[in-house]
Short mmCIF file of C-alpha atoms and ligand atoms in Angstrom, two decimals:
data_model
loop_
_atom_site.label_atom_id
_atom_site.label_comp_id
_atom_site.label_asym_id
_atom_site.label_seq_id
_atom_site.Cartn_x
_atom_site.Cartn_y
_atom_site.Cartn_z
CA UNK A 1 74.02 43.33 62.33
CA UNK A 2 77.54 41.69 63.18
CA UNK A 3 78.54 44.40 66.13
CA UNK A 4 77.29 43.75 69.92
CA UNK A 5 75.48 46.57 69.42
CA UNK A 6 74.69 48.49 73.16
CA UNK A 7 71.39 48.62 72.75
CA UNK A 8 70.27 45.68 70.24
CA UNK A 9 66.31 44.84 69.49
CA UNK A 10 66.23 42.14 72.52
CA UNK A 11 64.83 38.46 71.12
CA UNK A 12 61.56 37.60 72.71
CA UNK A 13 59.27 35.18 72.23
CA UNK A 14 57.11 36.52 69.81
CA UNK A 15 59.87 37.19 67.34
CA UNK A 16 60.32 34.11 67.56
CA UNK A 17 56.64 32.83 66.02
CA UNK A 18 57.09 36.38 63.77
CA UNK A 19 60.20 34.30 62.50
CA UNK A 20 57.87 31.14 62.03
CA UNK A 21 55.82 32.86 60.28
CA UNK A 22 57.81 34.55 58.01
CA UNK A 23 59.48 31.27 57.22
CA UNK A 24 62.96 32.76 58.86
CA UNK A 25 65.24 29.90 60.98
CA UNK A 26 66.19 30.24 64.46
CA UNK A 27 69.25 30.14 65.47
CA UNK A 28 69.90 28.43 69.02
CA UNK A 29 72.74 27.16 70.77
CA UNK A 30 74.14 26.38 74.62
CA UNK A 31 76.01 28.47 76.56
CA UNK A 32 76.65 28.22 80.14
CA UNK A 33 79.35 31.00 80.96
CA UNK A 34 79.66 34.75 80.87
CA UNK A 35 82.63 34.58 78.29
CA UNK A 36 81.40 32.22 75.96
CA UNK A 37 77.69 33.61 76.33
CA UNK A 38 79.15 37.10 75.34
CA UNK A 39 80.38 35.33 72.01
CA UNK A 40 77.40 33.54 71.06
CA UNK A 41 75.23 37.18 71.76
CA UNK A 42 77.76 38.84 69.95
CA UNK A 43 77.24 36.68 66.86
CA UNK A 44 73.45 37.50 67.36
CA UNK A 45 71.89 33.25 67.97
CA UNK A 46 68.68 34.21 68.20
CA UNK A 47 67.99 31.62 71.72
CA UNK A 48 70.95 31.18 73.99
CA UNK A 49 69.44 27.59 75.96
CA UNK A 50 71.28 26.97 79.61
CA UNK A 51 70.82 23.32 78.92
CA UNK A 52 70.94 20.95 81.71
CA UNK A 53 73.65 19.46 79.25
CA UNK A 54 76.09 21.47 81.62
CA UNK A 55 76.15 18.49 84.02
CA UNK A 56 77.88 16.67 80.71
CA UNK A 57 80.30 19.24 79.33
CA UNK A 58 81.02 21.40 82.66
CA UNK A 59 80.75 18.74 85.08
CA UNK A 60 81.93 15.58 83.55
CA UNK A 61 78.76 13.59 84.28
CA UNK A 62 77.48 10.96 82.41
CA UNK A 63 74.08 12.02 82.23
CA UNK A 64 72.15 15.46 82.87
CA UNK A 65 70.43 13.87 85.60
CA UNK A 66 72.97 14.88 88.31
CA UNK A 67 72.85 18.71 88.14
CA UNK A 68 70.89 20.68 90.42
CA UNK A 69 68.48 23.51 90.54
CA UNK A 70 71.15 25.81 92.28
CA UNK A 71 74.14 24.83 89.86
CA UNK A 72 71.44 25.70 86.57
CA UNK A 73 70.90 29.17 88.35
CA UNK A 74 74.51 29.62 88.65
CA UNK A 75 75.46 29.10 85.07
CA UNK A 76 72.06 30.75 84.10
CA UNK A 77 73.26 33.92 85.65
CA UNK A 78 76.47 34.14 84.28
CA UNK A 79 74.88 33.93 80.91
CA UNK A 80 72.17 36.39 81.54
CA UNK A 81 74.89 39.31 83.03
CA UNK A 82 76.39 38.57 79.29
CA UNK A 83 73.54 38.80 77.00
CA UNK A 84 72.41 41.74 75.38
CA UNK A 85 69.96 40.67 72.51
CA UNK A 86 69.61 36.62 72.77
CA UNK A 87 66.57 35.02 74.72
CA UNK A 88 67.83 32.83 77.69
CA UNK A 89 66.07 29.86 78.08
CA UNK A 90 66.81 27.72 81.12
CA UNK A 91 66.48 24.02 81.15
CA UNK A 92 64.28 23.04 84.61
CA UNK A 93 66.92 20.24 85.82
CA UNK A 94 65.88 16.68 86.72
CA UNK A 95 63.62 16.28 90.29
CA UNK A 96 62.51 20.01 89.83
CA UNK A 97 59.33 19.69 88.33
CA UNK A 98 58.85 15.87 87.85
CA UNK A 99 56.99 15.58 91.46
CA UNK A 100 53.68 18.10 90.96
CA UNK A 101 53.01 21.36 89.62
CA UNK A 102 53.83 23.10 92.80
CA UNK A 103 56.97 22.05 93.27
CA UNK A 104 57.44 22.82 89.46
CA UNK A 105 55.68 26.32 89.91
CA UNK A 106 58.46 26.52 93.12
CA UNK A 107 61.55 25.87 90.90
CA UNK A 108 60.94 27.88 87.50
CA UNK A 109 59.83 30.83 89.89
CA UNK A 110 63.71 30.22 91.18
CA UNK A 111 64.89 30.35 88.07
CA UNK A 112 63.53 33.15 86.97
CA UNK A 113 64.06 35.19 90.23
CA UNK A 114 67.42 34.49 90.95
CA UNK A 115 69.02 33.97 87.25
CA UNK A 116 67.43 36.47 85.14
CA UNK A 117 66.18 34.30 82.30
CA UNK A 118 63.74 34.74 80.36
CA UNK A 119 61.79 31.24 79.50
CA UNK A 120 62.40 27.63 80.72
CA UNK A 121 62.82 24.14 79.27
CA UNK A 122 60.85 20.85 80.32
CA UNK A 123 61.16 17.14 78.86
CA UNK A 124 58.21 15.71 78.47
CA UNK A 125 54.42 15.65 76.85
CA UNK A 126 50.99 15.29 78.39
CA UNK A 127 52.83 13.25 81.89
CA UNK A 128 53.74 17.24 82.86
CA UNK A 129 50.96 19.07 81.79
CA UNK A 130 49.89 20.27 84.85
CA UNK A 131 53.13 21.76 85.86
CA UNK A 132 53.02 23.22 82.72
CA UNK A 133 49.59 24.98 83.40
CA UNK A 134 50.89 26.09 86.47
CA UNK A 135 53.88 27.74 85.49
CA UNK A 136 52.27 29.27 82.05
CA UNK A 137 50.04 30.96 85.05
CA UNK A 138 52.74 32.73 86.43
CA UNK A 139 53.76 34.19 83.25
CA UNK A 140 56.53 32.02 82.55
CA UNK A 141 57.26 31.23 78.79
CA UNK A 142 57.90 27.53 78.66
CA UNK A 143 59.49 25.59 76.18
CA UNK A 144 58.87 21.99 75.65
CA UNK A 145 61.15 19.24 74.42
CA UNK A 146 60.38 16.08 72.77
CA UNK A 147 62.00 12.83 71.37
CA UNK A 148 64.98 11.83 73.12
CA UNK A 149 64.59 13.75 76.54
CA UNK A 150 67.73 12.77 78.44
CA UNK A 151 67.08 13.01 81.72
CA UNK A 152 64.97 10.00 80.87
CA UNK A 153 67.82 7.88 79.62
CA UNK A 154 67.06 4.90 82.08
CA UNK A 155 63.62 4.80 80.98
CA UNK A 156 64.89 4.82 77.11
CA UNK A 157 68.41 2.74 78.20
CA UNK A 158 70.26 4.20 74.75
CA UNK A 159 71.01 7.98 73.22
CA UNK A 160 69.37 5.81 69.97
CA UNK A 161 66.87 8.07 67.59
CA UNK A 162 63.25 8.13 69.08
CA UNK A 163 59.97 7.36 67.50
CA UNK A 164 61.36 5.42 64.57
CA UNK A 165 57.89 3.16 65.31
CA UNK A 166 54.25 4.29 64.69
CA UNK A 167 53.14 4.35 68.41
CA UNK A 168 55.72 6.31 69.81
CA UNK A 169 55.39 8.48 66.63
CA UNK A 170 51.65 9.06 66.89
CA UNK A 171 52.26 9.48 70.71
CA UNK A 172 54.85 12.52 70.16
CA UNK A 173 52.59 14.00 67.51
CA UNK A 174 50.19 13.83 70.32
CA UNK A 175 52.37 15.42 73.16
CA UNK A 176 53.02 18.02 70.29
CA UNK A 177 50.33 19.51 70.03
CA UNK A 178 49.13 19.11 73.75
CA UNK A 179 51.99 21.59 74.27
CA UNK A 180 50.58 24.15 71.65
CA UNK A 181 47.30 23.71 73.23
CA UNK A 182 48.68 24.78 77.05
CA UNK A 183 50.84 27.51 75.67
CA UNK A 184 53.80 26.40 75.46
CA UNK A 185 55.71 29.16 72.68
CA UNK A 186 58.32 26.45 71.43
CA UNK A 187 59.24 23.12 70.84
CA UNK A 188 63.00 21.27 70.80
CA UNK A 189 62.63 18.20 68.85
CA UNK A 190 65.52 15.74 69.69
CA UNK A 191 66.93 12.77 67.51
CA UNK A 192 63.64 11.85 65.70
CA UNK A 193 63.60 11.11 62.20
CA UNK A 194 63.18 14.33 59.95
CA UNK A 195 60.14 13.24 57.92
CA UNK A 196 58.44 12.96 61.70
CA UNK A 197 60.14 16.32 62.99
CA UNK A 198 58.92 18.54 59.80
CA UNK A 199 55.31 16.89 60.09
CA UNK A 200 54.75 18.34 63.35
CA UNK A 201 56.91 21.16 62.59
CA UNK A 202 53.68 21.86 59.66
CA UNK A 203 51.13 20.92 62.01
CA UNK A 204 51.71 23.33 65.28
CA UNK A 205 51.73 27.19 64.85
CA UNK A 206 54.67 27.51 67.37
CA UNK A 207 58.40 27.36 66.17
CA UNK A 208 59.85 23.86 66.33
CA UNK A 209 63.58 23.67 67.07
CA UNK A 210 65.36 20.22 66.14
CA UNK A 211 68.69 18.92 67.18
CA UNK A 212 68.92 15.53 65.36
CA UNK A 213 65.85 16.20 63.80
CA UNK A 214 66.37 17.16 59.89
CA UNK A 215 65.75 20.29 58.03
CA UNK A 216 62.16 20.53 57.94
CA UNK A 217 61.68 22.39 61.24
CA UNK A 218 61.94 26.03 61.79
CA UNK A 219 65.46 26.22 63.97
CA UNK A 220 68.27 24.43 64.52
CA UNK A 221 70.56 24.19 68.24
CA UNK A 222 73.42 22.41 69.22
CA UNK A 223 75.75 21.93 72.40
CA UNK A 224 77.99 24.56 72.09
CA UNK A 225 81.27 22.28 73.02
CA UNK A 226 80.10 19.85 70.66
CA UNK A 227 79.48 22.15 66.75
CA UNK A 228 83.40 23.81 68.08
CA UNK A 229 84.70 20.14 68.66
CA UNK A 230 85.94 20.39 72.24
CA UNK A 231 85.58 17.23 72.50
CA UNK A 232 86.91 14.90 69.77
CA UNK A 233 84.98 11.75 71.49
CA UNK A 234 81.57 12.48 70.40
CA UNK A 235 80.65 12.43 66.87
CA UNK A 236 76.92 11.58 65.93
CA UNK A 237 76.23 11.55 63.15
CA UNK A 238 73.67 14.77 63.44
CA UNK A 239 76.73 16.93 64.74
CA UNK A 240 78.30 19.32 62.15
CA UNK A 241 81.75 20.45 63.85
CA UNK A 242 82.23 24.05 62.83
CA UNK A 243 85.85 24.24 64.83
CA UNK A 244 88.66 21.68 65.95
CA UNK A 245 88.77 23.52 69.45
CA UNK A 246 90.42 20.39 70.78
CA UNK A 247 93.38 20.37 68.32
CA UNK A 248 93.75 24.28 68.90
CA UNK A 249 93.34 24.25 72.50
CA UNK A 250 95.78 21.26 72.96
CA UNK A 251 98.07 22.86 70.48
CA UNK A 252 98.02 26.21 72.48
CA UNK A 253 98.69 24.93 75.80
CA UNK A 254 101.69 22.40 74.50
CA UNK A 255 103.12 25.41 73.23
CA UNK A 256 102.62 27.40 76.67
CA UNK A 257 104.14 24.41 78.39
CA UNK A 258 107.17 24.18 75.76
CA UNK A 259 107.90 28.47 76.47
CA UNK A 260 107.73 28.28 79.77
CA UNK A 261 109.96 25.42 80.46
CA UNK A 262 112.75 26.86 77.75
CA UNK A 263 112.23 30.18 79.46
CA UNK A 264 111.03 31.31 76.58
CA UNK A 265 108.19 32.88 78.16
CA UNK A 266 107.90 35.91 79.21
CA UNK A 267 110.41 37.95 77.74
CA UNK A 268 111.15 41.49 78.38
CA UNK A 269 107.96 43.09 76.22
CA UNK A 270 106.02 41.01 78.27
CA UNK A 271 107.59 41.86 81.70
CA UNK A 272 107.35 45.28 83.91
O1 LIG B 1 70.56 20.41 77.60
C1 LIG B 1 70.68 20.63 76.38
O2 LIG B 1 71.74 21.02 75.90
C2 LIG B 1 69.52 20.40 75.55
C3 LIG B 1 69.71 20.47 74.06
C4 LIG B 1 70.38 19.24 73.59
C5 LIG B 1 68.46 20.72 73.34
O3 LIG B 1 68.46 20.16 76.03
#
């Protein structure tokens, strides 16, 4: 089904492991707007994730540690007032669950009031557990995310691929299934070699989504400025660029700028 249908079969969790087990990928990718989030829905990706990577390509920070619970609602809501069949997941930002489960329990029932979404995100294995718990008590899906977990990038001190060693390997295998155990319905698996990524893709019975991650897990996301090449700067090597966005964008408003200085722009059709 291609047409934003008015009254599409919504995505919800459960399709989700139905699509595990049937051995059909998810789809997932970031939105953090109304207009773009209407696109993405449209195109029916299965997840739509608010990522915390909004304090990047909205914001202009260098990390996602910056962003704040009330800025994630904010861009969670305008996605939510757009979607019509995606599931909105909404990345918990940095400092709003870190501290204890209460304060965790506190923020994602936030989220969830005030933005409309239907899961969140958390970085991190057995350390958050208990916030976990807490929050699966309230009836709110949570989705973990392993491997390289940015807001920790001054514990890690590099965006390099995680658990290339055995420890840190046999530790996110670990954290893996810890999160299966407490309920979590999904996994993001970031920058970890694939052999690694479809092994505990095999061994959990929730979906595991990889960015950076190989083929051997059951969905794939990506930034959504990054796969339409907004910005021509970042190129890992785990980034296929479906659009030039920067080259058409630039291209569009150097033509603007060239129509309205010759006074090309508007002409009559175009004026009342
Ligand atoms: O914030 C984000 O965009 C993410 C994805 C990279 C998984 O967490």
């Amino acid at each position: 089904m291609s047409v934003h249908a008015s009254n599409p079969k919504k995505i919800t969790t459960h399709t989700l492991l139905e699509m595990k087990q049937s051995g059909q990928k998810i789809s997932m990718l970031t939105a953090y707007d109304y207009s773009m989030a209407r696109i993405v829905d449209e195109a029916n990706i299965d997840v739509i994730l608010v990522g915390d990577s909004a304090s990047n390509v909205m914001a202009g920070h260098e990390t996602t540690l910056p962003i704040t619970l009330d800025q994630m609602i904010y861009h969670a809501s305008s996605v939510v007032r757009a979607v019509k069949r995606s599931l909105v997941v909404v990345d918990m930002p940095f400092g709003s669950y870190q501290g204890n489960s209460k304060e965790a329990l506190s923020s994602a029932i936030k989220i969830m009031k005030e933005s409309g979404g239907h899961a969140v995100k958390m970085e991190g294995g057995q350390e958050i557990l208990d916030s976990i718990k807490r929050i699966l008590t309230a009836g709110i899906p949570v989705m973990g995310h392993l491997g390289l977990t940015p807001q920790s990038i001054y514990k890690f001190g590099t965006y390099v691929v995680r658990a290339k060693e055995d420890e840190e390997a046999q530790r996110l295998i670990e954290d893996a299934k810890a999160l299966e155990e407490v309920g979590c319905f999904a996994i993001v698996l970031e920058k970890i070699p694939a052999a690694l990524a479809a092994k505990v893709a095999q061994m959990v019975n929730i979906p595991v989504i990889g960015i950076g991650a190989g083929n051997g897990v059951d969905g794939q996301v990506l930034v959504i400025h990054d796969m339409l090449g907004i910005n021509n700067e970042f190129n890992p090597r785990f980034l296929r660029k479906y659009n030039n966005l920067h080259q058409h964008m630039l291209q569009a408003f150097e033509a603007y700028k060239k129509d309205v200085q010759s006074g090309d722009f508007p002409n009559a059709t175009e004026s009342y």
